[in-house]
mmCIF file with all atom_site columns, C-alpha atoms in Angstrom:
data_model
loop_
_atom_site.group_PDB
_atom_site.id
_atom_site.type_symbol
_atom_site.label_atom_id
_atom_site.label_alt_id
_atom_site.label_comp_id
_atom_site.label_asym_id
_atom_site.label_entity_id
_atom_site.label_seq_id
_atom_site.pdbx_PDB_ins_code
_atom_site.Cartn_x
_atom_site.Cartn_y
_atom_site.Cartn_z
_atom_site.occupancy
_atom_site.B_iso_or_equiv
_atom_site.pdbx_formal_charge
_atom_site.auth_seq_id
_atom_site.auth_comp_id
_atom_site.auth_asym_id
_atom_site.auth_atom_id
_atom_site.pdbx_PDB_model_num
ATOM 1  C CA . GLU A 1 1  ? 0.058  0.001  0.023   1.00 81.00 ? 26  GLU A CA 1
ATOM 2  C CA . GLY A 1 2  ? 1.208  3.446  -0.858  1.00 93.00 ? 27  GLY A CA 1
ATOM 3  C CA . VAL A 1 3  ? 0.881  6.425  -3.120  1.00 95.00 ? 28  VAL A CA 1
ATOM 4  C CA . SER A 1 4  ? 3.261  7.089  -6.057  1.00 95.00 ? 29  SER A CA 1
ATOM 5  C CA . ILE A 1 5  ? 4.164  10.671 -6.655  1.00 95.00 ? 30  ILE A CA 1
ATOM 6  C CA . GLY A 1 6  ? 5.909  12.259 -9.794  1.00 96.00 ? 31  GLY A CA 1
ATOM 7  C CA . VAL A 1 7  ? 8.416  14.913 -8.919  1.00 97.00 ? 32  VAL A CA 1
ATOM 8  C CA . ARG A 1 8  ? 10.316 17.285 -11.115 1.00 97.00 ? 33  ARG A CA 1
ATOM 9  C CA . VAL A 1 9  ? 13.439 18.411 -9.333  1.00 97.00 ? 34  VAL A CA 1
ATOM 10 C CA . GLN A 1 10 ? 15.247 21.617 -9.869  1.00 95.00 ? 35  GLN A CA 1
ATOM 11 C CA . PRO A 1 11 ? 18.815 21.225 -8.431  1.00 95.00 ? 36  PRO A CA 1
ATOM 12 C CA . ARG A 1 12 ? 21.168 23.901 -7.218  1.00 96.00 ? 37  ARG A CA 1
ATOM 13 C CA . ALA A 1 13 ? 18.347 26.096 -6.061  1.00 95.00 ? 38  ALA A CA 1
ATOM 14 C CA . GLY A 1 14 ? 18.798 28.770 -3.334  1.00 92.00 ? 39  GLY A CA 1
ATOM 15 C CA . ARG A 1 15 ? 16.884 26.628 -0.841  1.00 95.00 ? 40  ARG A CA 1
ATOM 16 C CA . ASN A 1 16 ? 14.632 23.602 -0.750  1.00 96.00 ? 41  ASN A CA 1
ATOM 17 C CA . LYS A 1 17 ? 11.058 24.516 -1.499  1.00 95.00 ? 42  LYS A CA 1
ATOM 18 C CA . LEU A 1 18 ? 7.788  23.322 -3.205  1.00 95.00 ? 43  LEU A CA 1
ATOM 19 C CA . MET A 1 19 ? 7.410  25.350 -6.423  1.00 94.00 ? 44  MET A CA 1
ATOM 20 C CA . GLY A 1 20 ? 3.873  23.930 -7.092  1.00 91.00 ? 45  GLY A CA 1
ATOM 21 C CA . ILE A 1 21 ? 2.323  21.224 -9.362  1.00 90.00 ? 46  ILE A CA 1
ATOM 22 C CA . HIS A 1 22 ? 3.327  21.300 -13.137 1.00 89.00 ? 47  HIS A CA 1
ATOM 23 C CA . ASP A 1 23 ? 2.237  18.775 -15.703 1.00 90.00 ? 48  ASP A CA 1
ATOM 24 C CA . GLY A 1 24 ? 0.723  16.581 -12.875 1.00 87.00 ? 49  GLY A CA 1
ATOM 25 C CA . CYS A 1 25 ? 3.864  16.372 -10.942 1.00 92.00 ? 50  CYS A CA 1
ATOM 26 C CA . LEU A 1 26 ? 5.286  18.196 -8.007  1.00 94.00 ? 51  LEU A CA 1
ATOM 27 C CA . LYS A 1 27 ? 7.998  20.773 -8.923  1.00 96.00 ? 52  LYS A CA 1
ATOM 28 C CA . VAL A 1 28 ? 10.529 20.890 -6.103  1.00 97.00 ? 53  VAL A CA 1
ATOM 29 C CA . ALA A 1 29 ? 13.629 23.164 -5.919  1.00 97.00 ? 54  ALA A CA 1
ATOM 30 C CA . ILE A 1 30 ? 16.453 21.494 -4.195  1.00 97.00 ? 55  ILE A CA 1
ATOM 31 C CA . ALA A 1 31 ? 19.684 23.255 -2.914  1.00 96.00 ? 56  ALA A CA 1
ATOM 32 C CA . ALA A 1 32 ? 22.059 20.375 -3.576  1.00 96.00 ? 57  ALA A CA 1
ATOM 33 C CA . ALA A 1 33 ? 23.843 19.861 -6.794  1.00 94.00 ? 58  ALA A CA 1
ATOM 34 C CA . PRO A 1 34 ? 23.026 16.698 -8.741  1.00 92.00 ? 59  PRO A CA 1
ATOM 35 C CA . VAL A 1 35 ? 26.145 15.025 -7.755  1.00 92.00 ? 60  VAL A CA 1
ATOM 36 C CA . GLU A 1 36 ? 26.454 11.349 -6.553  1.00 92.00 ? 61  GLU A CA 1
ATOM 37 C CA . GLY A 1 37 ? 22.708 11.278 -5.740  1.00 92.00 ? 62  GLY A CA 1
ATOM 38 C CA . GLU A 1 38 ? 22.792 14.148 -3.261  1.00 94.00 ? 63  GLU A CA 1
ATOM 39 C CA . ALA A 1 39 ? 19.992 16.034 -4.869  1.00 95.00 ? 64  ALA A CA 1
ATOM 40 C CA . THR A 1 40 ? 17.851 12.899 -4.898  1.00 96.00 ? 65  THR A CA 1
ATOM 41 C CA . GLN A 1 41 ? 18.629 12.198 -1.209  1.00 96.00 ? 66  GLN A CA 1
ATOM 42 C CA . GLN A 1 42 ? 17.800 15.921 -0.299  1.00 96.00 ? 67  GLN A CA 1
ATOM 43 C CA . CYS A 1 43 ? 14.562 15.621 -2.257  1.00 97.00 ? 68  CYS A CA 1
ATOM 44 C CA . LEU A 1 44 ? 13.512 12.538 -0.452  1.00 97.00 ? 69  LEU A CA 1
ATOM 45 C CA . ARG A 1 45 ? 14.180 14.164 2.936   1.00 97.00 ? 70  ARG A CA 1
ATOM 46 C CA . PHE A 1 46 ? 12.315 17.209 1.792   1.00 97.00 ? 71  PHE A CA 1
ATOM 47 C CA . LEU A 1 47 ? 9.299  15.120 0.764   1.00 96.00 ? 72  LEU A CA 1
ATOM 48 C CA . ALA A 1 48 ? 9.450  13.316 4.153   1.00 96.00 ? 73  ALA A CA 1
ATOM 49 C CA . ASP A 1 49 ? 9.227  16.637 5.895   1.00 94.00 ? 74  ASP A CA 1
ATOM 50 C CA . LEU A 1 50 ? 6.526  17.921 3.407   1.00 93.00 ? 75  LEU A CA 1
ATOM 51 C CA . PHE A 1 51 ? 4.333  14.884 4.043   1.00 92.00 ? 76  PHE A CA 1
ATOM 52 C CA . ASP A 1 52 ? 5.374  14.615 7.693   1.00 91.00 ? 77  ASP A CA 1
ATOM 53 C CA . VAL A 1 53 ? 6.432  10.923 7.317   1.00 94.00 ? 78  VAL A CA 1
ATOM 54 C CA . SER A 1 54 ? 9.621  9.203  8.071   1.00 96.00 ? 79  SER A CA 1
ATOM 55 C CA . ALA A 1 55 ? 12.186 9.244  5.323   1.00 96.00 ? 80  ALA A CA 1
ATOM 56 C CA . SER A 1 56 ? 12.270 5.496  5.634   1.00 96.00 ? 81  SER A CA 1
ATOM 57 C CA . ARG A 1 57 ? 8.705  5.220  4.304   1.00 97.00 ? 82  ARG A CA 1
ATOM 58 C CA . ILE A 1 58 ? 9.766  6.839  0.883   1.00 97.00 ? 83  ILE A CA 1
ATOM 59 C CA . THR A 1 59 ? 11.474 4.991  -1.732  1.00 97.00 ? 84  THR A CA 1
ATOM 60 C CA . LEU A 1 60 ? 12.636 6.040  -5.114  1.00 97.00 ? 85  LEU A CA 1
ATOM 61 C CA . LEU A 1 61 ? 10.815 4.031  -7.770  1.00 97.00 ? 86  LEU A CA 1
ATOM 62 C CA . SER A 1 62 ? 12.418 5.672  -10.964 1.00 97.00 ? 87  SER A CA 1
ATOM 63 C CA . GLY A 1 63 ? 14.601 8.633  -12.158 1.00 95.00 ? 88  GLY A CA 1
ATOM 64 C CA . ALA A 1 64 ? 17.801 8.226  -10.105 1.00 93.00 ? 89  ALA A CA 1
ATOM 65 C CA . GLN A 1 65 ? 19.730 10.147 -12.654 1.00 92.00 ? 90  GLN A CA 1
ATOM 66 C CA . SER A 1 66 ? 17.050 12.257 -13.973 1.00 94.00 ? 91  SER A CA 1
ATOM 67 C CA . ARG A 1 67 ? 15.205 15.486 -12.958 1.00 94.00 ? 92  ARG A CA 1
ATOM 68 C CA . ASN A 1 68 ? 11.923 13.544 -13.380 1.00 96.00 ? 93  ASN A CA 1
ATOM 69 C CA . LYS A 1 69 ? 11.495 11.225 -10.443 1.00 97.00 ? 94  LYS A CA 1
ATOM 70 C CA . VAL A 1 70 ? 8.791  8.876  -9.142  1.00 97.00 ? 95  VAL A CA 1
ATOM 71 C CA . PHE A 1 71 ? 8.707  8.354  -5.321  1.00 97.00 ? 96  PHE A CA 1
ATOM 72 C CA . ARG A 1 72 ? 6.485  5.925  -3.339  1.00 97.00 ? 97  ARG A CA 1
ATOM 73 C CA . ILE A 1 73 ? 5.191  6.956  0.036   1.00 96.00 ? 98  ILE A CA 1
ATOM 74 C CA . SER A 1 74 ? 4.257  3.753  1.860   1.00 96.00 ? 99  SER A CA 1
ATOM 75 C CA . GLY A 1 75 ? 1.277  3.715  4.262   1.00 93.00 ? 100 GLY A CA 1
ATOM 76 C CA . MET A 1 76 ? -0.437 6.689  2.549   1.00 92.00 ? 101 MET A CA 1
ATOM 77 C CA . ASP A 1 77 ? -3.317 6.656  0.009   1.00 88.00 ? 102 ASP A CA 1
ATOM 78 C CA . GLY A 1 78 ? -4.251 9.117  -2.536  1.00 86.00 ? 103 GLY A CA 1
ATOM 79 C CA . VAL A 1 79 ? -6.915 10.787 -0.450  1.00 88.00 ? 104 VAL A CA 1
ATOM 80 C CA . GLU A 1 80 ? -4.461 11.512 2.261   1.00 88.00 ? 105 GLU A CA 1
ATOM 81 C CA . CYS A 1 81 ? -1.847 12.754 -0.189  1.00 86.00 ? 106 CYS A CA 1
ATOM 82 C CA . ARG A 1 82 ? -4.238 15.127 -1.765  1.00 85.00 ? 107 ARG A CA 1
ATOM 83 C CA . ARG A 1 83 ? -5.351 16.434 1.547   1.00 86.00 ? 108 ARG A CA 1
ATOM 84 C CA . LEU A 1 84 ? -1.786 17.173 2.599   1.00 84.00 ? 109 LEU A CA 1
ATOM 85 C CA . LEU A 1 85 ? -1.046 18.867 -0.736  1.00 82.00 ? 110 LEU A CA 1
ATOM 86 C CA . GLY A 1 86 ? -4.184 20.876 -0.358  1.00 82.00 ? 111 GLY A CA 1
ATOM 87 C CA . ARG A 1 87 ? -3.012 22.605 2.807   1.00 75.00 ? 112 ARG A CA 1
ATOM 88 C CA . LEU A 1 88 ? 0.194  23.821 1.168   1.00 66.00 ? 113 LEU A CA 1
#
């Protein structure tokens, strides 16, 4: 059980922040450079904070070397995900 979320990552941003929803995906600005997976890991931690879940509940399904990524948040359904995004 879980929800999959498409994320478009903009690395080397001034700070980590949610930019909004674009083309059906979350657009996230991440301060880290895309070197050795650091931007991906920082994005994962940012999503954990954003959805108020443990980082261990989030896994990268695809896009390790791409700006377009898909993460799965275990233990969360689509209704809960939309509710949390609606408050942002």
